[in-house]
Amino acid sequence: MPLTIDRTQPKAVVFGCAGTSLNAAERSFFRAAQPWGFILHKRNCADPAQLRTLVAELRESVGRSDVRVLIDQEGGRVARLAPPHWRAPPPASLFAQIARTDVKRALDAVRLNARLVAAELFDLGIDINIAPVLDLPIGKGDLVIGDRALGDTPEMASILGRATCEGLLAGGVLPVIKHILGHGRARQDKSEALLVVNASLDEMQSADFVPFRSLQDMPCAMAAHVIYRAIDRDAPATASRTVIDEIIRGMIRFDGVLMSDDVSDISRTHPIDAQVSATQEAGCDVILHGSGDMDEMQRVADAAMPLSENAVERLHRAERMRRRPSAIDLAETARKLEELLKPLGARARQSGTTRSSEIVGNVAKKIERDIVLGRILPKERIMEDELVYGLGVKRHVARAVLQELARTGLVKLEPYRGAVVRHLSPDDLVKLHDVRQLLIAAAVQRIRLPVSPVLMNKLEHARQIHRSAISVGDLELAYVQDRAFHDLLLEATGNEFIARSINDCDAGMRSIDAASLMADNLVEPALVEHDEMVKALEDQDLQRLGKLCAAHFDRPFAHHMANGVRH
């Protein structure tokens, strides 16, 4: 449907709502605020009938047929529509994995998957999908991207990204390429509240910018709340006139609709009204605010301006790219996609072992790493279908994996909802940390001296591999070896019951402990403490070892309690 422009333009904002239907306050607010669009989150999506009604309510609330409804339906762990009412789209990394050996098969699979996503969205009245992810995971970058990336090379991300866009457009849904200029190498910086990229402009031009330049003809893009130090040392891309004018509009030559990432994500550290003004003045066409918090939405609406003339023109061009979808056989399309994905699933099932118990253990460890390293966040759901279609395991294996994760305390099983990643309150974390520190102190005093040469060699081996993994940015290997190092220390007690009790406490604390792999101010002290722990054992000094262990776990815990967790 062509975009109708009223004489008085709507506000250049996209708002979320709190629940599965609009309340009276939201209806009144949206009628007065007149946002350009709305965004849906998991909290808004219960079942197809409810969601169609909500979409209609959103449109009725502003009294305009041109209002647009957006959603994040990437696939994998970022999918607002989930089983049992909707399909579980595979994570983007699955297509990248196929492309390494069969590019044509990967392209066919990506297009079919995007076409199926578009069919579901179009049926619900949803106009825009905030996908694909074109970020390249590079080095020790922020793990929020991880398996959401379509490739680890510019070429792969470009061709798979275009195929995704083609599938969405064929289904009548506009794609949004993200997160321009690139989120994959962004890291936390102790001097900044936002993520930072320290790479040179030449480095980014030869890698990060390439997929966005290749897809510069797409209708929409989303900018990241990331500071690119080589371009603008102070402002994030969303609020930097230099980044938007010189790089996005200039060097990359993207002239479509530019949206900001969700401003509610940074409202804790950046006053939201000032951020909205800075973002619009910098040149973002549309500002996204998705939390549904009424107080924040009012401040955003007060600060936001109507759509600019340039934004209106870009929105017109975007709408001209929208196609009326032709009918497809959904069941047959899904069957073809499953056939294209099947060889990968078969290899996954046959790699190294055919015993279900070992497969369960391997898959559970993979998901544990994803949770601990922040790829799957607290309160996120993990469904059986995601494991069956995303990892290529049989359904009974997927069920056993979720049960194993629940046994270790990483997730909670909920009827008809799969598993939900456990979320602990600050008070719970304080209590758990206190218990674990008491148990560790008791464990250290029970280490039998002298420690055997065999065990000392294993400890030294784990320490060296852990340090090497940190130096090359292999966080998965670093996490595995960090766990191995501490398990070996517990083995030295000769008391499997105290070791098991500490591991039970660890389940709730591992994401916090993993901060020592990622935060610059925690990495080096953790490495030094590992060195000193080995030395204390060699010197048979349990008192010094106890102090080192206490400090080793206190530091990331204090960091977490002071800074909180990004969601």
XYZ file of C-alpha atoms in Angstrom:
567
model
C 0.000 0.000 0.000
C 1.530 3.374 -0.996
C 2.468 5.604 1.920
C -0.062 8.396 2.419
C 1.459 11.610 3.705
C -0.831 13.881 5.708
C -0.388 17.640 5.677
C 0.789 17.365 9.286
C 3.431 14.655 9.340
C 3.482 12.012 12.098
C 6.250 12.047 14.695
C 9.451 10.377 13.497
C 9.201 7.661 16.150
C 8.277 3.997 16.495
C 6.730 2.965 19.818
C 6.122 -0.367 21.543
C 3.231 -1.282 23.810
C 3.186 -3.056 27.152
C 1.070 -6.167 26.601
C -1.090 -8.276 24.316
C -3.750 -5.580 23.921
C -3.887 -1.806 24.250
C -5.097 -0.227 27.461
C -7.004 3.056 27.607
C -3.914 5.098 28.508
C -1.981 3.722 25.512
C -4.863 4.406 23.119
C -5.101 7.991 24.310
C -1.339 8.527 24.210
C -0.864 7.080 20.706
C -3.778 9.146 19.368
C -2.120 12.326 20.668
C 1.507 11.391 19.893
C 0.872 10.174 16.307
C 3.975 7.961 15.909
C 5.047 6.897 12.425
C 5.007 3.235 13.459
C 4.880 0.537 16.131
C 7.200 -2.337 17.068
C 6.182 -5.718 18.464
C 8.102 -7.754 21.054
C 7.633 -11.254 22.460
C 5.504 -9.868 25.266
C 2.986 -8.712 22.640
C 2.704 -12.008 20.724
C 0.513 -14.714 22.284
C -1.202 -16.344 19.290
C -2.201 -15.395 15.714
C -5.765 -14.269 16.480
C -4.638 -12.101 19.402
C -1.793 -10.580 17.384
C -3.982 -9.683 14.401
C -6.337 -7.942 16.820
C -3.464 -6.037 18.447
C -2.106 -4.905 15.063
C -5.574 -3.622 14.159
C -5.836 -1.839 17.535
C -2.486 -0.128 16.957
C -3.608 1.168 13.572
C -6.973 2.284 14.941
C -5.301 4.105 17.841
C -3.685 6.662 15.505
C -6.495 6.749 12.955
C -4.115 6.396 9.997
C -3.891 3.571 7.483
C -0.274 4.439 6.661
C 1.106 3.542 10.108
C 3.724 0.793 9.850
C 4.174 -2.205 12.170
C 7.691 -3.610 12.703
C 9.121 -6.724 14.346
C 12.486 -8.463 14.934
C 12.048 -11.897 13.355
C 15.661 -12.762 12.518
C 15.489 -16.423 13.527
C 17.324 -18.378 16.195
C 17.401 -16.563 19.527
C 15.978 -13.313 18.113
C 12.482 -14.310 17.049
C 9.445 -12.588 18.527
C 7.112 -15.178 16.977
C 7.857 -18.637 18.361
C 6.354 -22.128 18.602
C 3.816 -23.524 19.207
C 1.864 -21.002 17.114
C 4.624 -20.090 14.676
C 7.591 -21.733 13.006
C 11.034 -21.526 14.658
C 13.278 -19.962 11.972
C 16.900 -21.182 12.129
C 19.674 -18.859 13.331
C 21.519 -16.970 10.596
C 24.766 -18.773 11.421
C 23.255 -22.046 10.185
C 23.051 -20.656 6.639
C 26.606 -19.353 6.926
C 27.732 -22.829 7.959
C 26.095 -24.364 4.876
C 27.623 -21.673 2.639
C 31.149 -22.710 3.614
C 30.712 -25.905 1.584
C 27.722 -25.217 -0.702
C 26.928 -21.578 -1.492
C 24.024 -22.342 -3.835
C 22.305 -24.522 -1.240
C 22.763 -21.784 1.372
C 21.315 -19.103 -0.924
C 18.297 -21.263 -1.765
C 17.736 -22.003 1.928
C 18.062 -18.345 2.954
C 15.543 -17.194 0.327
C 13.015 -19.890 1.246
C 13.372 -19.156 4.952
C 12.918 -15.405 4.405
C 9.911 -16.063 2.165
C 8.307 -18.168 4.920
C 9.021 -15.464 7.508
C 7.469 -12.853 5.206
C 4.368 -15.007 4.682
C 3.810 -15.245 8.445
C 4.336 -11.519 8.961
C 2.176 -10.457 6.005
C -0.653 -12.673 7.266
C -0.525 -10.858 10.626
C -0.490 -7.371 9.096
C 3.189 -6.731 9.928
C 4.934 -4.542 7.343
C 8.647 -4.468 8.214
C 11.129 -7.045 9.526
C 14.243 -5.647 11.240
C 16.591 -8.113 9.548
C 19.049 -9.239 8.213
C 22.079 -8.828 10.492
C 25.088 -7.836 8.354
C 27.524 -7.417 11.263
C 30.773 -9.390 11.042
C 31.900 -11.100 14.286
C 35.526 -9.973 14.556
C 38.054 -10.746 17.308
C 36.849 -10.204 20.871
C 33.775 -8.254 19.798
C 30.531 -8.014 21.730
C 28.774 -11.382 21.903
C 25.309 -9.951 21.368
C 25.859 -10.683 17.635
C 27.288 -14.234 17.736
C 25.095 -16.695 15.830
C 22.892 -13.877 14.528
C 25.546 -13.075 11.902
C 25.054 -14.288 8.324
C 28.767 -14.763 7.835
C 32.232 -14.086 9.148
C 33.505 -12.668 5.852
C 32.237 -9.549 4.056
C 31.463 -11.567 0.932
C 29.383 -14.197 2.722
C 27.414 -11.638 4.744
C 26.757 -9.664 1.546
C 25.398 -12.488 -0.601
C 23.368 -14.148 2.158
C 22.105 -10.745 3.307
C 20.872 -9.904 -0.183
C 19.155 -13.291 -0.489
C 17.382 -12.635 2.826
C 16.198 -9.229 1.625
C 14.987 -10.712 -1.663
C 12.927 -13.333 0.176
C 11.331 -10.744 2.470
C 10.567 -8.328 -0.375
C 9.025 -11.140 -2.440
C 6.664 -11.737 0.474
C 5.542 -8.105 0.731
C 7.686 -7.236 3.769
C 10.374 -4.533 3.848
C 13.780 -5.589 5.255
C 15.983 -3.459 7.525
C 19.727 -4.118 7.207
C 21.552 -3.751 10.525
C 23.536 -2.585 12.474
C 25.194 -0.043 10.203
C 28.305 0.681 10.483
C 28.849 -2.734 12.038
C 28.387 -4.085 15.564
C 30.534 -7.215 15.296
C 33.830 -5.881 16.644
C 32.332 -3.509 19.247
C 33.603 -4.001 22.800
C 32.886 -2.720 26.262
C 35.202 0.063 27.371
C 35.661 0.935 31.035
C 35.600 4.652 30.186
C 32.309 4.468 28.240
C 28.761 3.351 29.015
C 28.282 2.382 25.352
C 30.065 -0.198 23.226
C 33.131 1.086 21.385
C 34.972 0.202 18.161
C 38.653 1.144 18.197
C 39.479 -0.103 14.680
C 40.904 2.305 12.128
C 38.784 3.643 9.285
C 40.815 1.561 6.810
C 40.131 -1.622 8.788
C 36.397 -0.938 8.867
C 36.283 0.007 5.180
C 37.862 -3.293 4.170
C 35.562 -5.435 6.335
C 32.659 -4.005 8.383
C 31.408 -1.519 5.772
C 31.480 -3.966 2.846
C 28.118 -5.757 3.394
C 26.342 -2.439 3.952
C 27.915 -0.951 0.838
C 26.877 -4.048 -1.122
C 23.273 -3.646 0.055
C 23.121 0.157 -0.173
C 20.054 -0.171 -2.425
C 17.894 -1.706 0.325
C 14.945 0.368 1.618
C 15.873 0.658 5.312
C 18.823 0.360 7.683
C 19.288 0.498 11.451
C 22.202 2.360 13.046
C 23.929 1.082 16.178
C 24.413 2.758 19.567
C 28.155 2.195 19.114
C 30.976 4.748 19.287
C 33.394 4.459 16.346
C 36.468 6.195 17.722
C 38.201 6.642 14.364
C 35.220 8.680 13.101
C 33.622 10.371 16.129
C 35.306 9.911 19.508
C 32.317 11.005 21.582
C 28.939 10.287 19.987
C 27.421 6.919 19.012
C 26.607 6.386 15.342
C 22.923 7.060 16.005
C 23.678 10.571 17.291
C 26.704 11.496 15.179
C 26.254 13.872 12.251
C 29.772 12.929 11.116
C 29.009 9.204 11.033
C 25.675 9.649 9.272
C 26.664 12.321 6.722
C 30.234 11.330 5.925
C 30.131 7.550 6.304
C 26.570 6.184 6.016
C 25.299 8.680 3.432
C 28.741 9.419 1.971
C 31.238 6.569 1.977
C 28.699 3.707 2.138
C 26.238 5.661 -0.052
C 23.124 4.385 1.695
C 20.216 6.733 0.956
C 17.310 4.718 2.329
C 15.353 5.158 5.561
C 17.761 5.261 8.527
C 16.385 4.107 11.886
C 18.045 4.299 15.262
C 18.483 1.228 17.415
C 16.161 1.181 20.434
C 16.814 4.307 22.539
C 15.255 2.621 25.578
C 18.306 0.303 25.619
C 20.562 3.191 26.644
C 18.111 5.253 28.704
C 19.808 4.164 31.948
C 23.023 5.969 30.993
C 21.801 8.607 28.503
C 18.887 10.991 29.280
C 16.301 9.834 26.795
C 14.915 13.209 25.728
C 18.411 14.551 25.003
C 19.290 11.348 23.130
C 16.155 11.624 20.974
C 16.962 15.227 20.048
C 20.606 14.411 19.278
C 19.625 11.383 17.186
C 17.139 13.302 15.066
C 19.444 16.295 14.643
C 22.260 13.964 13.546
C 20.149 12.748 10.631
C 18.313 9.571 11.690
C 14.968 9.516 9.884
C 13.099 7.459 12.491
C 13.758 6.850 16.204
C 12.876 3.511 17.765
C 11.621 3.189 21.350
C 10.274 -0.261 22.130
C 10.040 -0.746 25.904
C 6.388 0.277 26.198
C 7.202 2.314 29.322
C 4.629 5.122 29.370
C 6.769 7.690 31.198
C 9.652 7.191 28.763
C 7.342 7.248 25.735
C 5.923 10.591 26.849
C 9.430 12.060 27.086
C 10.311 10.651 23.661
C 7.137 12.091 22.132
C 7.830 15.505 23.685
C 11.381 15.557 22.304
C 10.723 14.081 18.847
C 9.994 16.168 15.771
C 7.735 15.259 12.839
C 9.213 13.391 9.887
C 11.580 15.586 7.894
C 11.080 16.224 4.182
C 14.041 13.957 3.414
C 12.589 11.217 5.622
C 9.229 11.468 3.849
C 10.911 11.122 0.455
C 12.935 8.107 1.622
C 9.812 6.474 3.040
C 8.083 6.990 -0.332
C 10.989 5.252 -2.087
C 10.945 2.414 0.436
C 7.237 1.823 -0.133
C 7.791 1.644 -3.882
C 10.011 -1.409 -3.248
C 7.181 -3.263 -1.510
C 5.646 -6.013 -3.665
C 2.284 -7.688 -3.580
C 3.227 -11.271 -2.680
C 2.161 -14.119 -4.910
C 0.546 -17.128 -3.252
C 2.881 -19.913 -2.116
C 2.312 -23.380 -0.718
C 3.604 -22.887 2.829
C 3.807 -26.599 3.641
C 5.716 -27.395 0.445
C 8.057 -24.419 0.924
C 8.774 -25.519 4.501
C 9.431 -29.071 3.265
C 11.924 -27.794 0.657
C 13.695 -25.729 3.309
C 13.927 -28.726 5.620
C 15.464 -30.759 2.783
C 18.080 -28.069 2.202
C 18.948 -28.014 5.905
C 18.859 -31.791 6.382
C 22.429 -32.623 5.272
C 23.807 -30.299 7.933
C 21.600 -31.878 10.574
C 22.701 -35.353 9.516
C 26.362 -34.361 9.828
C 25.696 -32.856 13.248
C 24.099 -36.098 14.403
C 26.919 -38.239 13.044
C 29.932 -36.132 14.054
C 32.069 -38.312 16.271
C 29.364 -40.275 18.058
C 25.973 -41.855 17.563
C 25.173 -42.250 21.250
C 22.306 -40.004 22.345
C 23.761 -39.374 25.807
C 26.959 -37.933 24.341
C 25.024 -35.835 21.827
C 22.862 -34.500 24.668
C 25.974 -33.576 26.637
C 27.632 -31.840 23.682
C 24.536 -29.831 22.747
C 23.879 -28.886 26.388
C 27.462 -27.624 26.704
C 27.061 -25.553 23.532
C 23.894 -23.906 24.858
C 25.558 -23.390 28.236
C 28.345 -21.470 26.484
C 25.775 -19.397 24.579
C 24.034 -18.495 27.853
C 27.215 -17.782 29.774
C 28.759 -15.687 26.996
C 25.620 -13.583 26.589
C 24.373 -14.941 23.261
C 21.205 -16.127 24.981
C 19.989 -13.705 27.638
C 18.111 -14.180 30.932
C 14.345 -14.708 30.472
C 14.777 -15.790 26.825
C 12.956 -18.934 25.758
C 14.663 -21.983 24.255
C 12.178 -24.154 22.359
C 12.543 -27.775 21.285
C 11.912 -26.761 17.666
C 14.877 -24.373 17.752
C 17.167 -27.285 18.648
C 15.561 -29.701 16.189
C 15.733 -27.373 13.178
C 18.573 -25.105 14.257
C 21.055 -27.769 15.394
C 19.779 -30.788 13.492
C 19.118 -33.038 16.509
C 16.232 -35.438 16.994
C 13.297 -34.347 19.124
C 13.995 -36.759 21.984
C 17.555 -35.392 22.115
C 16.277 -31.793 22.172
C 13.963 -32.669 25.066
C 16.797 -34.330 26.983
C 19.046 -31.292 26.403
C 16.477 -28.959 27.978
C 16.083 -31.345 30.917
C 19.861 -31.424 31.413
C 20.058 -27.618 31.349
C 17.238 -27.486 33.908
C 19.073 -29.998 36.110
C 22.142 -27.759 36.182
C 20.009 -24.726 37.061
C 20.695 -22.719 33.896
C 17.065 -22.814 32.735
C 13.578 -23.402 34.107
C 11.170 -25.723 32.301
C 7.714 -24.238 31.801
C 4.695 -26.163 30.454
C 4.033 -25.380 26.776
C 6.777 -22.714 26.797
C 9.910 -24.827 26.534
C 12.772 -23.656 28.724
C 13.360 -20.130 30.010
C 16.875 -18.961 30.868
C 16.989 -18.432 34.616
C 17.035 -14.841 35.831
C 18.239 -14.150 39.371
C 17.436 -10.954 41.255
C 20.297 -8.890 42.736
C 19.310 -10.147 46.204
C 19.443 -13.774 45.022
C 22.860 -13.192 43.456
C 24.257 -11.720 46.679
C 23.076 -14.760 48.648
C 24.401 -17.198 46.055
C 27.772 -15.458 45.876
C 28.037 -15.564 49.671
C 27.339 -19.313 49.771
C 29.782 -20.037 46.964
C 32.580 -18.071 48.627
C 32.041 -20.003 51.871
C 32.166 -23.308 49.973
C 35.302 -22.297 48.054
C 37.056 -21.296 51.279
C 36.149 -24.691 52.760
C 37.284 -26.495 49.601
C 40.698 -24.802 49.591
C 41.372 -25.952 53.147
C 40.609 -29.538 52.105
C 43.151 -29.681 49.270
C 45.500 -32.573 49.934
C 49.138 -31.498 49.814
C 51.347 -31.996 48.005
C 49.217 -31.993 44.856
C 50.214 -34.835 42.536
C 52.543 -33.989 39.620
C 49.920 -35.333 37.178
C 47.272 -32.917 38.468
C 49.758 -30.028 38.537
C 50.622 -30.717 34.887
C 46.920 -30.678 33.968
C 46.440 -27.371 35.802
C 49.410 -25.810 34.046
C 48.156 -27.062 30.674
C 44.672 -25.573 31.253
C 46.236 -22.294 32.439
C 48.381 -21.975 29.313
C 45.562 -22.775 26.862
C 43.254 -20.356 28.695
C 45.829 -17.555 28.398
C 46.417 -18.329 24.698
C 42.672 -18.352 23.984
C 42.286 -14.935 25.634
C 45.183 -13.518 23.605
C 43.595 -14.509 20.259
C 40.041 -13.596 21.277
C 38.647 -17.161 21.286
C 36.149 -16.644 24.104
C 34.518 -20.065 23.802
C 37.826 -21.855 24.261
C 38.773 -19.426 27.035
C 35.534 -20.217 28.872
C 35.998 -23.989 28.479
C 39.581 -23.839 29.773
C 38.642 -21.515 32.632
C 36.061 -24.094 33.745
C 38.617 -26.884 33.330
C 41.148 -24.995 35.473
C 38.704 -24.535 38.351
C 37.369 -28.097 38.083
C 40.947 -29.350 38.477
C 41.390 -27.217 41.604
C 38.255 -28.830 43.043
C 39.549 -32.259 42.065
C 42.546 -31.592 44.324
C 40.199 -31.621 47.355
C 39.349 -35.277 46.791
C 35.794 -34.432 47.909
C 33.304 -34.804 45.056
C 30.400 -33.617 47.232
C 31.851 -30.185 47.954
C 32.863 -29.929 44.281
C 29.288 -30.726 43.219
C 27.876 -28.138 45.645
C 30.160 -25.442 44.235
C 29.194 -26.387 40.676
C 25.511 -26.102 41.627
C 26.175 -22.538 42.823
C 28.208 -21.853 39.678
C 25.182 -22.412 37.422
C 23.698 -19.096 38.520
C 27.016 -17.232 38.501
C 28.746 -18.339 35.292
C 27.601 -15.378 33.205
C 29.041 -13.083 35.875
C 32.308 -15.021 36.036
C 32.575 -14.843 32.227
C 32.952 -11.064 32.512
C 36.601 -11.773 33.327
C 36.942 -13.013 29.733
C 35.496 -9.864 28.168
C 35.890 -6.732 30.303
C 39.296 -5.103 29.804
C 39.671 -4.221 33.486
C 38.997 -7.842 34.553
C 40.935 -9.936 32.037
C 44.511 -9.256 33.136
C 43.884 -9.621 36.904
C 42.153 -12.968 36.244
C 45.123 -14.238 34.214
C 47.581 -13.139 36.906
C 45.492 -14.852 39.599
C 45.569 -18.129 37.648
C 49.367 -17.857 37.536
C 49.525 -17.120 41.264
C 47.138 -19.972 42.141
C 49.438 -22.480 40.451
C 52.414 -20.949 42.270
C 50.588 -21.118 45.633
C 49.916 -24.831 45.101
C 53.552 -25.419 44.197
C 54.551 -23.600 47.418
C 51.869 -25.534 49.372
C 50.496 -22.206 50.634
C 46.753 -22.775 51.094
C 46.232 -19.482 52.923
C 47.480 -17.515 49.902
C 45.477 -19.749 47.554
C 42.310 -19.043 49.553
C 42.813 -15.276 49.281
C 43.469 -15.540 45.540
C 40.313 -17.606 44.975
C 38.189 -15.166 46.985
C 39.489 -12.164 45.009
C 39.145 -14.071 41.725
C 35.371 -14.424 42.137
C 34.748 -11.210 44.083
C 36.016 -8.953 41.291
C 33.602 -9.974 38.461
C 30.756 -10.124 40.987
C 31.433 -6.546 42.133
C 31.728 -5.459 38.479
C 28.346 -7.016 37.706
C 26.577 -5.493 40.704
C 27.976 -2.055 39.863
C 27.214 -2.145 36.144
C 24.256 -4.498 35.757
C 23.578 -6.720 32.746
C 22.710 -5.567 29.232
C 19.511 -7.091 27.860
